[in-house]
C-alpha cells in the first residue's frame, strides 16, 4: 500500500529538480500526479516515463491565471478530482538590492509569490470539493533569515510563509492542511547551474560545490532533491494529519546556529 493511494496531486515546477523528485516519489507512493511547468519537453518526457495511468503533463506558467484554470480542467479530465497541490515552481536571481531592476524584482514576485497565491486560490476549492486534502508550499531557508544578494527572492519566500499560515487558518474548516518546506541548499540546476551548462566540467563543478557545503553546512554536504521530496510526501500524506500552518526547515543544520569549528 502506498502512502498516497487514491490521491491526485498537482506539482508545479515538476519537470526537473525538487519538483521532479516529488512527482516521482508521489507516483511511487500511489498518487496520480499532474506535472505543471514551463519546460514542456522535459515535463512531457517525465509524464510519459511515469505512464499515462499515473501522470499527466500540463503547460502551467504559475504566474498566469488562465494557465491555472486550464491545469485544473486538465487534471479533473484526466483523474476526476484534485486533492493535493505542491507549489514548488520558483526562480532565483542574484543581485544587490540597490542594483536590482524593478522589472527583475517584479518578475520574481510574480512567479514565486503570485504563483503560490494563484495556486492556493485556484486549487483549494477543488480540494475542498474532493472532501479535503493538502497544500505544500515551497519556501526556503531564506524565508527564515536574510541572505545577501537574494533580496527579491528572500522577500517572496518570507511572503510564502505568510500565505501558508493564513491559508491554513482559512482552509482548516474545509479539511485542507497547508504547510511549507524551507530547504537549505539543494543540489538542483537552481543552485548548481553547471548542471545546465553542457560545456562545464561536471567533476570540477561537483568538487567545488562539495567543498563549499562541507564548510558551510553542519551535516557536511548539500541536500538532495529526493530528501526534500520525502518531506513533501510527509506533509501530503496521513503521517502529518495533525500538522497545519507550519514551516519545516530541511537544511542539514545550517540554520541551527553559528559554528566555530
Ligand atoms: N535548490 C535549492 O537549493 C533551493 C533551496 C530553497 C528553496 N528552493 C525552492 O525549491 C523550488 C524548486 O527549486 P529547484 O531547486 O528544484 O530548482 P529548479 O530550477 O531545478 O526547478 C524549478 C522548476 O520550476 C520551474 N519554473 C520556473 N518558473 C516557472 C513558472 N513561471 N511556472 C511554472 N514553472 C516554473 C522550472 O522550469 C523548473 O522546472 C523553488 O521554489 C526554489 O525556490 C530551492
PDB file of C-alpha atoms and ligand atoms in Angstrom:
ATOM      1  CA  UNK A   1       0.000   0.000   0.000  1.00  0.00           C
ATOM      2  CA  UNK A   2       1.310   3.444  -0.928  1.00  0.00           C
ATOM      3  CA  UNK A   3       1.191   6.461   1.363  1.00  0.00           C
ATOM      4  CA  UNK A   4      -0.748   8.428  -1.270  1.00  0.00           C
ATOM      5  CA  UNK A   5      -3.046   5.750  -2.689  1.00  0.00           C
ATOM      6  CA  UNK A   6      -6.095   7.364  -4.304  1.00  0.00           C
ATOM      7  CA  UNK A   7      -4.703  10.893  -4.160  1.00  0.00           C
ATOM      8  CA  UNK A   8      -4.443  13.286  -7.123  1.00  0.00           C
ATOM      9  CA  UNK A   9      -1.728  15.916  -6.703  1.00  0.00           C
ATOM     10  CA  UNK A  10      -0.616  18.836  -8.869  1.00  0.00           C
ATOM     11  CA  UNK A  11       3.137  19.528  -8.626  1.00  0.00           C
ATOM     12  CA  UNK A  12       4.244  22.844 -10.118  1.00  0.00           C
ATOM     13  CA  UNK A  13       7.750  23.179 -11.481  1.00  0.00           C
ATOM     14  CA  UNK A  14       7.627  19.406 -11.716  1.00  0.00           C
ATOM     15  CA  UNK A  15       9.754  18.937 -14.826  1.00  0.00           C
ATOM     16  CA  UNK A  16      13.112  18.944 -13.020  1.00  0.00           C
ATOM     17  CA  UNK A  17      14.836  19.421  -9.666  1.00  0.00           C
ATOM     18  CA  UNK A  18      12.854  19.017  -6.462  1.00  0.00           C
ATOM     19  CA  UNK A  19       9.505  19.037  -8.289  1.00  0.00           C
ATOM     20  CA  UNK A  20      10.600  16.151 -10.487  1.00  0.00           C
ATOM     21  CA  UNK A  21      11.581  14.108  -7.431  1.00  0.00           C
ATOM     22  CA  UNK A  22       8.282  14.963  -5.751  1.00  0.00           C
ATOM     23  CA  UNK A  23       6.359  13.790  -8.822  1.00  0.00           C
ATOM     24  CA  UNK A  24       8.390  10.564  -8.965  1.00  0.00           C
ATOM     25  CA  UNK A  25       8.041   9.814  -5.242  1.00  0.00           C
ATOM     26  CA  UNK A  26       4.325  10.665  -5.095  1.00  0.00           C
ATOM     27  CA  UNK A  27       3.651   8.394  -8.092  1.00  0.00           C
ATOM     28  CA  UNK A  28       5.664   5.613  -6.457  1.00  0.00           C
ATOM     29  CA  UNK A  29       3.503   6.059  -3.338  1.00  0.00           C
ATOM     30  CA  UNK A  30       0.275   5.541  -5.283  1.00  0.00           C
ATOM     31  CA  UNK A  31      -0.746   9.081  -6.227  1.00  0.00           C
ATOM     32  CA  UNK A  32      -1.694  10.253  -9.660  1.00  0.00           C
ATOM     33  CA  UNK A  33       0.316  13.359 -10.426  1.00  0.00           C
ATOM     34  CA  UNK A  34      -0.214  16.330 -12.676  1.00  0.00           C
ATOM     35  CA  UNK A  35       3.126  17.858 -13.530  1.00  0.00           C
ATOM     36  CA  UNK A  36       2.928  21.562 -14.358  1.00  0.00           C
ATOM     37  CA  UNK A  37       5.868  23.516 -15.716  1.00  0.00           C
ATOM     38  CA  UNK A  38       7.065  25.807 -18.477  1.00  0.00           C
ATOM     39  CA  UNK A  39       9.699  23.247 -19.571  1.00  0.00           C
ATOM     40  CA  UNK A  40       7.305  21.397 -21.842  1.00  0.00           C
ATOM     41  CA  UNK A  41       9.704  18.877 -23.349  1.00  0.00           C
ATOM     42  CA  UNK A  42      11.152  17.771 -20.003  1.00  0.00           C
ATOM     43  CA  UNK A  43       7.718  17.648 -18.386  1.00  0.00           C
ATOM     44  CA  UNK A  44       6.212  15.594 -21.222  1.00  0.00           C
ATOM     45  CA  UNK A  45       9.138  13.160 -21.109  1.00  0.00           C
ATOM     46  CA  UNK A  46       8.761  12.669 -17.360  1.00  0.00           C
ATOM     47  CA  UNK A  47       4.985  12.143 -17.574  1.00  0.00           C
ATOM     48  CA  UNK A  48       5.481   9.615 -20.376  1.00  0.00           C
ATOM     49  CA  UNK A  49       8.065   7.745 -18.322  1.00  0.00           C
ATOM     50  CA  UNK A  50       5.721   7.543 -15.313  1.00  0.00           C
ATOM     51  CA  UNK A  51       2.848   6.348 -17.529  1.00  0.00           C
ATOM     52  CA  UNK A  52      -0.474   7.850 -18.599  1.00  0.00           C
ATOM     53  CA  UNK A  53      -2.450   5.994 -15.914  1.00  0.00           C
ATOM     54  CA  UNK A  54      -0.352   7.754 -13.275  1.00  0.00           C
ATOM     55  CA  UNK A  55       0.855  11.087 -14.672  1.00  0.00           C
ATOM     56  CA  UNK A  56      -0.029  13.942 -16.984  1.00  0.00           C
ATOM     57  CA  UNK A  57       1.985  16.972 -18.035  1.00  0.00           C
ATOM     58  CA  UNK A  58       0.318  20.362 -18.433  1.00  0.00           C
ATOM     59  CA  UNK A  59       1.911  23.613 -19.536  1.00  0.00           C
ATOM     60  CA  UNK A  60       1.460  25.737 -16.407  1.00  0.00           C
ATOM     61  CA  UNK A  61       3.140  29.087 -16.013  1.00  0.00           C
ATOM     62  CA  UNK A  62       2.241  29.628 -12.372  1.00  0.00           C
ATOM     63  CA  UNK A  63       2.193  33.398 -12.803  1.00  0.00           C
ATOM     64  CA  UNK A  64      -0.717  33.185 -15.275  1.00  0.00           C
ATOM     65  CA  UNK A  65      -4.302  32.864 -14.040  1.00  0.00           C
ATOM     66  CA  UNK A  66      -5.545  31.291 -17.271  1.00  0.00           C
ATOM     67  CA  UNK A  67      -2.876  28.567 -17.090  1.00  0.00           C
ATOM     68  CA  UNK A  68      -4.099  27.602 -13.616  1.00  0.00           C
ATOM     69  CA  UNK A  69      -7.683  27.271 -14.836  1.00  0.00           C
ATOM     70  CA  UNK A  70      -6.528  25.103 -17.745  1.00  0.00           C
ATOM     71  CA  UNK A  71      -4.381  22.939 -15.464  1.00  0.00           C
ATOM     72  CA  UNK A  72      -7.262  22.295 -13.082  1.00  0.00           C
ATOM     73  CA  UNK A  73      -9.522  21.316 -16.004  1.00  0.00           C
ATOM     74  CA  UNK A  74      -6.840  19.006 -17.405  1.00  0.00           C
ATOM     75  CA  UNK A  75      -6.284  17.375 -14.011  1.00  0.00           C
ATOM     76  CA  UNK A  76     -10.002  16.766 -13.464  1.00  0.00           C
ATOM     77  CA  UNK A  77     -10.469  15.465 -17.015  1.00  0.00           C
ATOM     78  CA  UNK A  78      -7.611  13.025 -16.515  1.00  0.00           C
ATOM     79  CA  UNK A  79      -8.161  11.870 -12.945  1.00  0.00           C
ATOM     80  CA  UNK A  80     -11.605  13.123 -11.850  1.00  0.00           C
ATOM     81  CA  UNK A  81     -10.576  15.254  -8.871  1.00  0.00           C
ATOM     82  CA  UNK A  82      -7.702  17.124  -7.215  1.00  0.00           C
ATOM     83  CA  UNK A  83      -6.904  16.687  -3.532  1.00  0.00           C
ATOM     84  CA  UNK A  84      -3.296  17.837  -3.317  1.00  0.00           C
ATOM     85  CA  UNK A  85      -1.082  20.663  -4.504  1.00  0.00           C
ATOM     86  CA  UNK A  86       2.650  21.204  -4.206  1.00  0.00           C
ATOM     87  CA  UNK A  87       3.500  24.805  -5.049  1.00  0.00           C
ATOM     88  CA  UNK A  88       7.107  24.131  -5.967  1.00  0.00           C
ATOM     89  CA  UNK A  89       7.864  26.314  -9.005  1.00  0.00           C
ATOM     90  CA  UNK A  90      10.288  29.126  -8.327  1.00  0.00           C
ATOM     91  CA  UNK A  91      13.057  31.266  -9.765  1.00  0.00           C
ATOM     92  CA  UNK A  92      16.194  32.731  -8.205  1.00  0.00           C
ATOM     93  CA  UNK A  93      18.237  35.759  -9.279  1.00  0.00           C
ATOM     94  CA  UNK A  94      21.358  37.121  -7.599  1.00  0.00           C
ATOM     95  CA  UNK A  95      21.614  40.879  -7.205  1.00  0.00           C
ATOM     96  CA  UNK A  96      22.314  43.537  -4.610  1.00  0.00           C
ATOM     97  CA  UNK A  97      19.081  45.208  -3.551  1.00  0.00           C
ATOM     98  CA  UNK A  98      20.336  48.610  -4.650  1.00  0.00           C
ATOM     99  CA  UNK A  99      21.198  47.237  -8.096  1.00  0.00           C
ATOM    100  CA  UNK A 100      18.036  45.201  -8.646  1.00  0.00           C
ATOM    101  CA  UNK A 101      15.981  46.495 -11.573  1.00  0.00           C
ATOM    102  CA  UNK A 102      12.281  46.879 -10.761  1.00  0.00           C
ATOM    103  CA  UNK A 103      11.428  44.530 -13.609  1.00  0.00           C
ATOM    104  CA  UNK A 104      13.587  41.767 -12.087  1.00  0.00           C
ATOM    105  CA  UNK A 105      12.094  42.299  -8.610  1.00  0.00           C
ATOM    106  CA  UNK A 106       8.568  42.142 -10.009  1.00  0.00           C
ATOM    107  CA  UNK A 107       9.279  39.054 -12.120  1.00  0.00           C
ATOM    108  CA  UNK A 108      10.478  37.122  -9.060  1.00  0.00           C
ATOM    109  CA  UNK A 109       7.404  38.200  -7.090  1.00  0.00           C
ATOM    110  CA  UNK A 110       5.148  37.255  -9.994  1.00  0.00           C
ATOM    111  CA  UNK A 111       6.467  33.705 -10.232  1.00  0.00           C
ATOM    112  CA  UNK A 112       7.312  32.822  -6.623  1.00  0.00           C
ATOM    113  CA  UNK A 113       4.703  34.724  -4.638  1.00  0.00           C
ATOM    114  CA  UNK A 114       1.824  35.428  -7.010  1.00  0.00           C
ATOM    115  CA  UNK A 115       2.258  31.918  -8.442  1.00  0.00           C
ATOM    116  CA  UNK A 116       1.817  30.432  -4.962  1.00  0.00           C
ATOM    117  CA  UNK A 117      -1.201  32.658  -4.269  1.00  0.00           C
ATOM    118  CA  UNK A 118      -2.860  31.728  -7.576  1.00  0.00           C
ATOM    119  CA  UNK A 119      -2.224  28.052  -6.872  1.00  0.00           C
ATOM    120  CA  UNK A 120      -3.908  28.236  -3.477  1.00  0.00           C
ATOM    121  CA  UNK A 121      -6.788  30.339  -4.787  1.00  0.00           C
ATOM    122  CA  UNK A 122      -7.469  28.133  -7.802  1.00  0.00           C
ATOM    123  CA  UNK A 123      -6.906  24.679  -6.360  1.00  0.00           C
ATOM    124  CA  UNK A 124      -8.195  24.972  -2.770  1.00  0.00           C
ATOM    125  CA  UNK A 125     -11.878  24.976  -3.856  1.00  0.00           C
ATOM    126  CA  UNK A 126     -11.212  21.805  -5.876  1.00  0.00           C
ATOM    127  CA  UNK A 127      -9.549  20.132  -2.892  1.00  0.00           C
ATOM    128  CA  UNK A 128     -12.494  21.164  -0.731  1.00  0.00           C
ATOM    129  CA  UNK A 129     -14.903  19.682  -3.285  1.00  0.00           C
ATOM    130  CA  UNK A 130     -12.937  16.423  -3.103  1.00  0.00           C
ATOM    131  CA  UNK A 131     -13.525  16.322   0.673  1.00  0.00           C
ATOM    132  CA  UNK A 132     -10.222  17.827   1.796  1.00  0.00           C
ATOM    133  CA  UNK A 133      -6.510  17.329   1.266  1.00  0.00           C
ATOM    134  CA  UNK A 134      -3.219  19.164   1.410  1.00  0.00           C
ATOM    135  CA  UNK A 135      -1.212  22.064   0.071  1.00  0.00           C
ATOM    136  CA  UNK A 136       2.568  22.178   0.436  1.00  0.00           C
ATOM    137  CA  UNK A 137       4.222  25.480  -0.408  1.00  0.00           C
ATOM    138  CA  UNK A 138       7.914  25.671  -1.201  1.00  0.00           C
ATOM    139  CA  UNK A 139       9.580  28.439   0.737  1.00  0.00           C
ATOM    140  CA  UNK A 140      13.284  28.362   1.607  1.00  0.00           C
ATOM    141  CA  UNK A 141      15.686  28.881   4.493  1.00  0.00           C
ATOM    142  CA  UNK A 142      15.731  32.439   3.138  1.00  0.00           C
ATOM    143  CA  UNK A 143      12.157  32.626   4.438  1.00  0.00           C
ATOM    144  CA  UNK A 144      13.553  32.306   7.972  1.00  0.00           C
ATOM    145  CA  UNK A 145      16.615  34.541   7.763  1.00  0.00           C
ATOM    146  CA  UNK A 146      18.302  37.022   5.473  1.00  0.00           C
ATOM    147  CA  UNK A 147      20.820  36.187   2.773  1.00  0.00           C
ATOM    148  CA  UNK A 148      22.826  38.806   0.923  1.00  0.00           C
ATOM    149  CA  UNK A 149      22.290  39.202  -2.830  1.00  0.00           C
ATOM    150  CA  UNK A 150      18.955  37.378  -2.977  1.00  0.00           C
ATOM    151  CA  UNK A 151      16.730  40.163  -1.631  1.00  0.00           C
ATOM    152  CA  UNK A 152      13.817  39.789  -4.029  1.00  0.00           C
ATOM    153  CA  UNK A 153      13.863  36.007  -3.699  1.00  0.00           C
ATOM    154  CA  UNK A 154      14.036  36.134   0.119  1.00  0.00           C
ATOM    155  CA  UNK A 155      11.146  38.608   0.198  1.00  0.00           C
ATOM    156  CA  UNK A 156       8.959  36.202  -1.783  1.00  0.00           C
ATOM    157  CA  UNK A 157       9.913  33.258   0.390  1.00  0.00           C
ATOM    158  CA  UNK A 158       9.034  35.195   3.566  1.00  0.00           C
ATOM    159  CA  UNK A 159       5.713  36.055   1.900  1.00  0.00           C
ATOM    160  CA  UNK A 160       5.059  32.380   1.149  1.00  0.00           C
ATOM    161  CA  UNK A 161       5.190  31.632   4.885  1.00  0.00           C
ATOM    162  CA  UNK A 162       2.592  34.349   5.451  1.00  0.00           C
ATOM    163  CA  UNK A 163       0.382  32.846   2.770  1.00  0.00           C
ATOM    164  CA  UNK A 164       0.881  29.383   4.287  1.00  0.00           C
ATOM    165  CA  UNK A 165      -0.219  30.466   7.753  1.00  0.00           C
ATOM    166  CA  UNK A 166      -3.256  32.425   6.568  1.00  0.00           C
ATOM    167  CA  UNK A 167      -4.333  29.663   4.174  1.00  0.00           C
ATOM    168  CA  UNK A 168      -4.007  27.102   6.969  1.00  0.00           C
ATOM    169  CA  UNK A 169      -6.319  29.180   9.172  1.00  0.00           C
ATOM    170  CA  UNK A 170      -8.869  29.851   6.448  1.00  0.00           C
ATOM    171  CA  UNK A 171      -8.933  26.347   4.962  1.00  0.00           C
ATOM    172  CA  UNK A 172      -8.823  24.188   8.100  1.00  0.00           C
ATOM    173  CA  UNK A 173     -12.620  24.063   8.274  1.00  0.00           C
ATOM    174  CA  UNK A 174     -12.610  22.589   4.764  1.00  0.00           C
ATOM    175  CA  UNK A 175     -10.265  19.831   5.899  1.00  0.00           C
ATOM    176  CA  UNK A 176      -7.328  21.263   3.956  1.00  0.00           C
ATOM    177  CA  UNK A 177      -3.922  21.346   5.631  1.00  0.00           C
ATOM    178  CA  UNK A 178      -1.349  23.859   4.407  1.00  0.00           C
ATOM    179  CA  UNK A 179       2.351  23.658   5.285  1.00  0.00           C
ATOM    180  CA  UNK A 180       5.647  24.884   3.881  1.00  0.00           C
ATOM    181  CA  UNK A 181       9.022  23.318   3.220  1.00  0.00           C
ATOM    182  CA  UNK A 182      12.075  25.512   3.750  1.00  0.00           C
ATOM    183  CA  UNK A 183      15.026  23.871   2.034  1.00  0.00           C
ATOM    184  CA  UNK A 184      18.616  24.983   2.533  1.00  0.00           C
ATOM    185  CA  UNK A 185      20.995  24.363  -0.341  1.00  0.00           C
ATOM    186  CA  UNK A 186      19.780  21.506  -2.505  1.00  0.00           C
ATOM    187  CA  UNK A 187      21.604  20.059  -5.481  1.00  0.00           C
ATOM    188  CA  UNK A 188      19.437  21.098  -8.433  1.00  0.00           C
ATOM    189  CA  UNK A 189      20.001  23.244 -11.520  1.00  0.00           C
ATOM    190  CA  UNK A 190      18.919  26.255  -9.410  1.00  0.00           C
ATOM    191  CA  UNK A 191      21.931  26.069  -7.097  1.00  0.00           C
ATOM    192  CA  UNK A 192      24.297  24.285  -9.420  1.00  0.00           C
ATOM    193  CA  UNK A 193      24.000  25.934 -12.825  1.00  0.00           C
ATOM    194  CA  UNK A 194      26.894  23.763 -14.025  1.00  0.00           C
ATOM    195  CA  UNK A 195      24.256  21.028 -14.354  1.00  0.00           C
ATOM    196  CA  UNK A 196      22.739  23.086 -17.151  1.00  0.00           C
ATOM    197  CA  UNK A 197      25.932  24.031 -18.953  1.00  0.00           C
ATOM    198  CA  UNK A 198      26.959  21.287 -21.377  1.00  0.00           C
ATOM    199  CA  UNK A 199      30.418  22.927 -21.633  1.00  0.00           C
ATOM    200  CA  UNK A 200      31.127  22.765 -17.890  1.00  0.00           C
ATOM    201  CA  UNK A 201      33.344  20.070 -16.425  1.00  0.00           C
ATOM    202  CA  UNK A 202      30.864  18.278 -14.125  1.00  0.00           C
ATOM    203  CA  UNK A 203      33.572  16.761 -11.949  1.00  0.00           C
ATOM    204  CA  UNK A 204      35.211  20.148 -11.256  1.00  0.00           C
ATOM    205  CA  UNK A 205      31.846  21.847 -10.618  1.00  0.00           C
ATOM    206  CA  UNK A 206      30.798  18.989  -8.342  1.00  0.00           C
ATOM    207  CA  UNK A 207      34.017  19.184  -6.335  1.00  0.00           C
ATOM    208  CA  UNK A 208      33.714  22.947  -5.871  1.00  0.00           C
ATOM    209  CA  UNK A 209      30.123  22.573  -4.611  1.00  0.00           C
ATOM    210  CA  UNK A 210      31.098  19.707  -2.288  1.00  0.00           C
ATOM    211  CA  UNK A 211      33.968  21.745  -0.787  1.00  0.00           C
ATOM    212  CA  UNK A 212      31.748  24.777  -0.241  1.00  0.00           C
ATOM    213  CA  UNK A 213      28.968  22.927   1.579  1.00  0.00           C
ATOM    214  CA  UNK A 214      31.382  20.809   3.604  1.00  0.00           C
ATOM    215  CA  UNK A 215      32.439  24.076   5.251  1.00  0.00           C
ATOM    216  CA  UNK A 216      29.048  25.759   5.488  1.00  0.00           C
ATOM    217  CA  UNK A 217      26.629  23.003   6.499  1.00  0.00           C
ATOM    218  CA  UNK A 218      26.888  21.097   9.817  1.00  0.00           C
ATOM    219  CA  UNK A 219      25.945  17.810   8.125  1.00  0.00           C
ATOM    220  CA  UNK A 220      28.782  18.492   5.703  1.00  0.00           C
ATOM    221  CA  UNK A 221      27.058  18.337   2.335  1.00  0.00           C
ATOM    222  CA  UNK A 222      24.480  19.865   0.035  1.00  0.00           C
ATOM    223  CA  UNK A 223      20.958  18.414   0.235  1.00  0.00           C
ATOM    224  CA  UNK A 224      19.441  16.082  -2.334  1.00  0.00           C
ATOM    225  CA  UNK A 225      16.165  16.840  -4.078  1.00  0.00           C
ATOM    226  CA  UNK A 226      14.927  13.374  -3.059  1.00  0.00           C
ATOM    227  CA  UNK A 227      15.262  14.439   0.592  1.00  0.00           C
ATOM    228  CA  UNK A 228      13.004  17.458   0.052  1.00  0.00           C
ATOM    229  CA  UNK A 229      10.563  15.195  -1.801  1.00  0.00           C
ATOM    230  CA  UNK A 230      10.431  12.927   1.266  1.00  0.00           C
ATOM    231  CA  UNK A 231       9.451  15.919   3.427  1.00  0.00           C
ATOM    232  CA  UNK A 232       6.793  16.964   0.901  1.00  0.00           C
ATOM    233  CA  UNK A 233       5.472  13.397   0.996  1.00  0.00           C
ATOM    234  CA  UNK A 234       5.248  13.518   4.794  1.00  0.00           C
ATOM    235  CA  UNK A 235       3.297  16.793   4.629  1.00  0.00           C
ATOM    236  CA  UNK A 236       0.997  15.482   1.865  1.00  0.00           C
ATOM    237  CA  UNK A 237       0.265  12.096   3.426  1.00  0.00           C
ATOM    238  CA  UNK A 238      -1.597  10.973   6.532  1.00  0.00           C
ATOM    239  CA  UNK A 239       1.516  10.839   8.738  1.00  0.00           C
ATOM    240  CA  UNK A 240       1.182  14.622   9.185  1.00  0.00           C
ATOM    241  CA  UNK A 241      -2.588  14.546   9.821  1.00  0.00           C
ATOM    242  CA  UNK A 242      -2.418  16.909  12.852  1.00  0.00           C
ATOM    243  CA  UNK A 243       0.006  19.433  11.341  1.00  0.00           C
ATOM    244  CA  UNK A 244      -1.005  22.617   9.559  1.00  0.00           C
ATOM    245  CA  UNK A 245       0.265  26.160   9.101  1.00  0.00           C
ATOM    246  CA  UNK A 246       3.910  25.303   9.761  1.00  0.00           C
ATOM    247  CA  UNK A 247       7.269  25.881   8.082  1.00  0.00           C
ATOM    248  CA  UNK A 248       9.669  22.897   8.001  1.00  0.00           C
ATOM    249  CA  UNK A 249      13.352  23.657   7.619  1.00  0.00           C
ATOM    250  CA  UNK A 250      15.385  20.998   5.802  1.00  0.00           C
ATOM    251  CA  UNK A 251      18.940  22.336   5.601  1.00  0.00           C
ATOM    252  CA  UNK A 252      21.471  19.929   7.116  1.00  0.00           C
ATOM    253  CA  UNK A 253      21.598  22.097  10.235  1.00  0.00           C
ATOM    254  CA  UNK A 254      22.710  25.294   8.501  1.00  0.00           C
ATOM    255  CA  UNK A 255      20.229  27.482  10.424  1.00  0.00           C
ATOM    256  CA  UNK A 256      20.860  25.799  13.780  1.00  0.00           C
ATOM    257  CA  UNK A 257      23.353  28.483  14.769  1.00  0.00           C
ATOM    258  CA  UNK A 258      26.846  29.802  14.334  1.00  0.00           C
ATOM    259  CA  UNK A 259      29.550  27.174  14.200  1.00  0.00           C
ATOM    260  CA  UNK A 260      33.132  27.887  15.327  1.00  0.00           C
ATOM    261  CA  UNK A 261      34.672  24.626  14.120  1.00  0.00           C
TER     262      UNK A 261
HETATM  263  N1  LIG B   1      17.708  24.233  -4.807  1.00  0.00           N
HETATM  264  C1  LIG B   1      17.768  24.888  -3.665  1.00  0.00           C
HETATM  265  O1  LIG B   1      18.824  24.998  -3.046  1.00  0.00           O
HETATM  266  C2  LIG B   1      16.534  25.501  -3.082  1.00  0.00           C
HETATM  267  C3  LIG B   1      16.593  25.986  -1.779  1.00  0.00           C
HETATM  268  C4  LIG B   1      15.466  26.541  -1.205  1.00  0.00           C
HETATM  269  C5  LIG B   1      14.293  26.602  -1.919  1.00  0.00           C
HETATM  270  N2  LIG B   1      14.244  26.126  -3.194  1.00  0.00           N
HETATM  271  C6  LIG B   1      12.982  26.220  -3.891  1.00  0.00           C
HETATM  272  O2  LIG B   1      12.600  24.936  -4.345  1.00  0.00           O
HETATM  273  C7  LIG B   1      11.787  25.056  -5.509  1.00  0.00           C
HETATM  274  C8  LIG B   1      12.312  24.142  -6.582  1.00  0.00           C
HETATM  275  O3  LIG B   1      13.584  24.594  -6.974  1.00  0.00           O
HETATM  276  P1  LIG B   1      14.712  23.641  -7.571  1.00  0.00           P
HETATM  277  O4  LIG B   1      15.864  23.741  -6.687  1.00  0.00           O
HETATM  278  O5  LIG B   1      14.153  22.317  -7.896  1.00  0.00           O
HETATM  279  O6  LIG B   1      15.078  24.477  -8.891  1.00  0.00           O
HETATM  280  P2  LIG B   1      14.945  24.165 -10.445  1.00  0.00           P
HETATM  281  O7  LIG B   1      15.317  25.433 -11.100  1.00  0.00           O
HETATM  282  O8  LIG B   1      15.663  22.932 -10.785  1.00  0.00           O
HETATM  283  O9  LIG B   1      13.383  23.856 -10.625  1.00  0.00           O
HETATM  284  C9  LIG B   1      12.423  24.856 -10.646  1.00  0.00           C
HETATM  285  C10 LIG B   1      11.333  24.428 -11.608  1.00  0.00           C
HETATM  286  O10 LIG B   1      10.349  25.479 -11.634  1.00  0.00           O
HETATM  287  C11 LIG B   1      10.030  25.716 -12.992  1.00  0.00           C
HETATM  288  N3  LIG B   1       9.522  27.052 -13.192  1.00  0.00           N
HETATM  289  C12 LIG B   1      10.196  28.233 -13.215  1.00  0.00           C
HETATM  290  N4  LIG B   1       9.367  29.245 -13.484  1.00  0.00           N
HETATM  291  C13 LIG B   1       8.128  28.708 -13.627  1.00  0.00           C
HETATM  292  C14 LIG B   1       6.851  29.234 -13.902  1.00  0.00           C
HETATM  293  N5  LIG B   1       6.667  30.537 -14.100  1.00  0.00           N
HETATM  294  N6  LIG B   1       5.809  28.392 -13.951  1.00  0.00           N
HETATM  295  C15 LIG B   1       5.982  27.070 -13.762  1.00  0.00           C
HETATM  296  N7  LIG B   1       7.166  26.500 -13.516  1.00  0.00           N
HETATM  297  C16 LIG B   1       8.223  27.323 -13.437  1.00  0.00           C
HETATM  298  C17 LIG B   1      11.323  25.478 -13.743  1.00  0.00           C
HETATM  299  O11 LIG B   1      11.103  25.305 -15.136  1.00  0.00           O
HETATM  300  C18 LIG B   1      11.862  24.253 -13.042  1.00  0.00           C
HETATM  301  O12 LIG B   1      11.364  23.070 -13.593  1.00  0.00           O
HETATM  302  C19 LIG B   1      11.792  26.547  -5.863  1.00  0.00           C
HETATM  303  O13 LIG B   1      10.627  27.160  -5.358  1.00  0.00           O
HETATM  304  C20 LIG B   1      13.011  27.062  -5.137  1.00  0.00           C
HETATM  305  O14 LIG B   1      12.906  28.445  -4.860  1.00  0.00           O
HETATM  306  C21 LIG B   1      15.337  25.575  -3.793  1.00  0.00           C
END
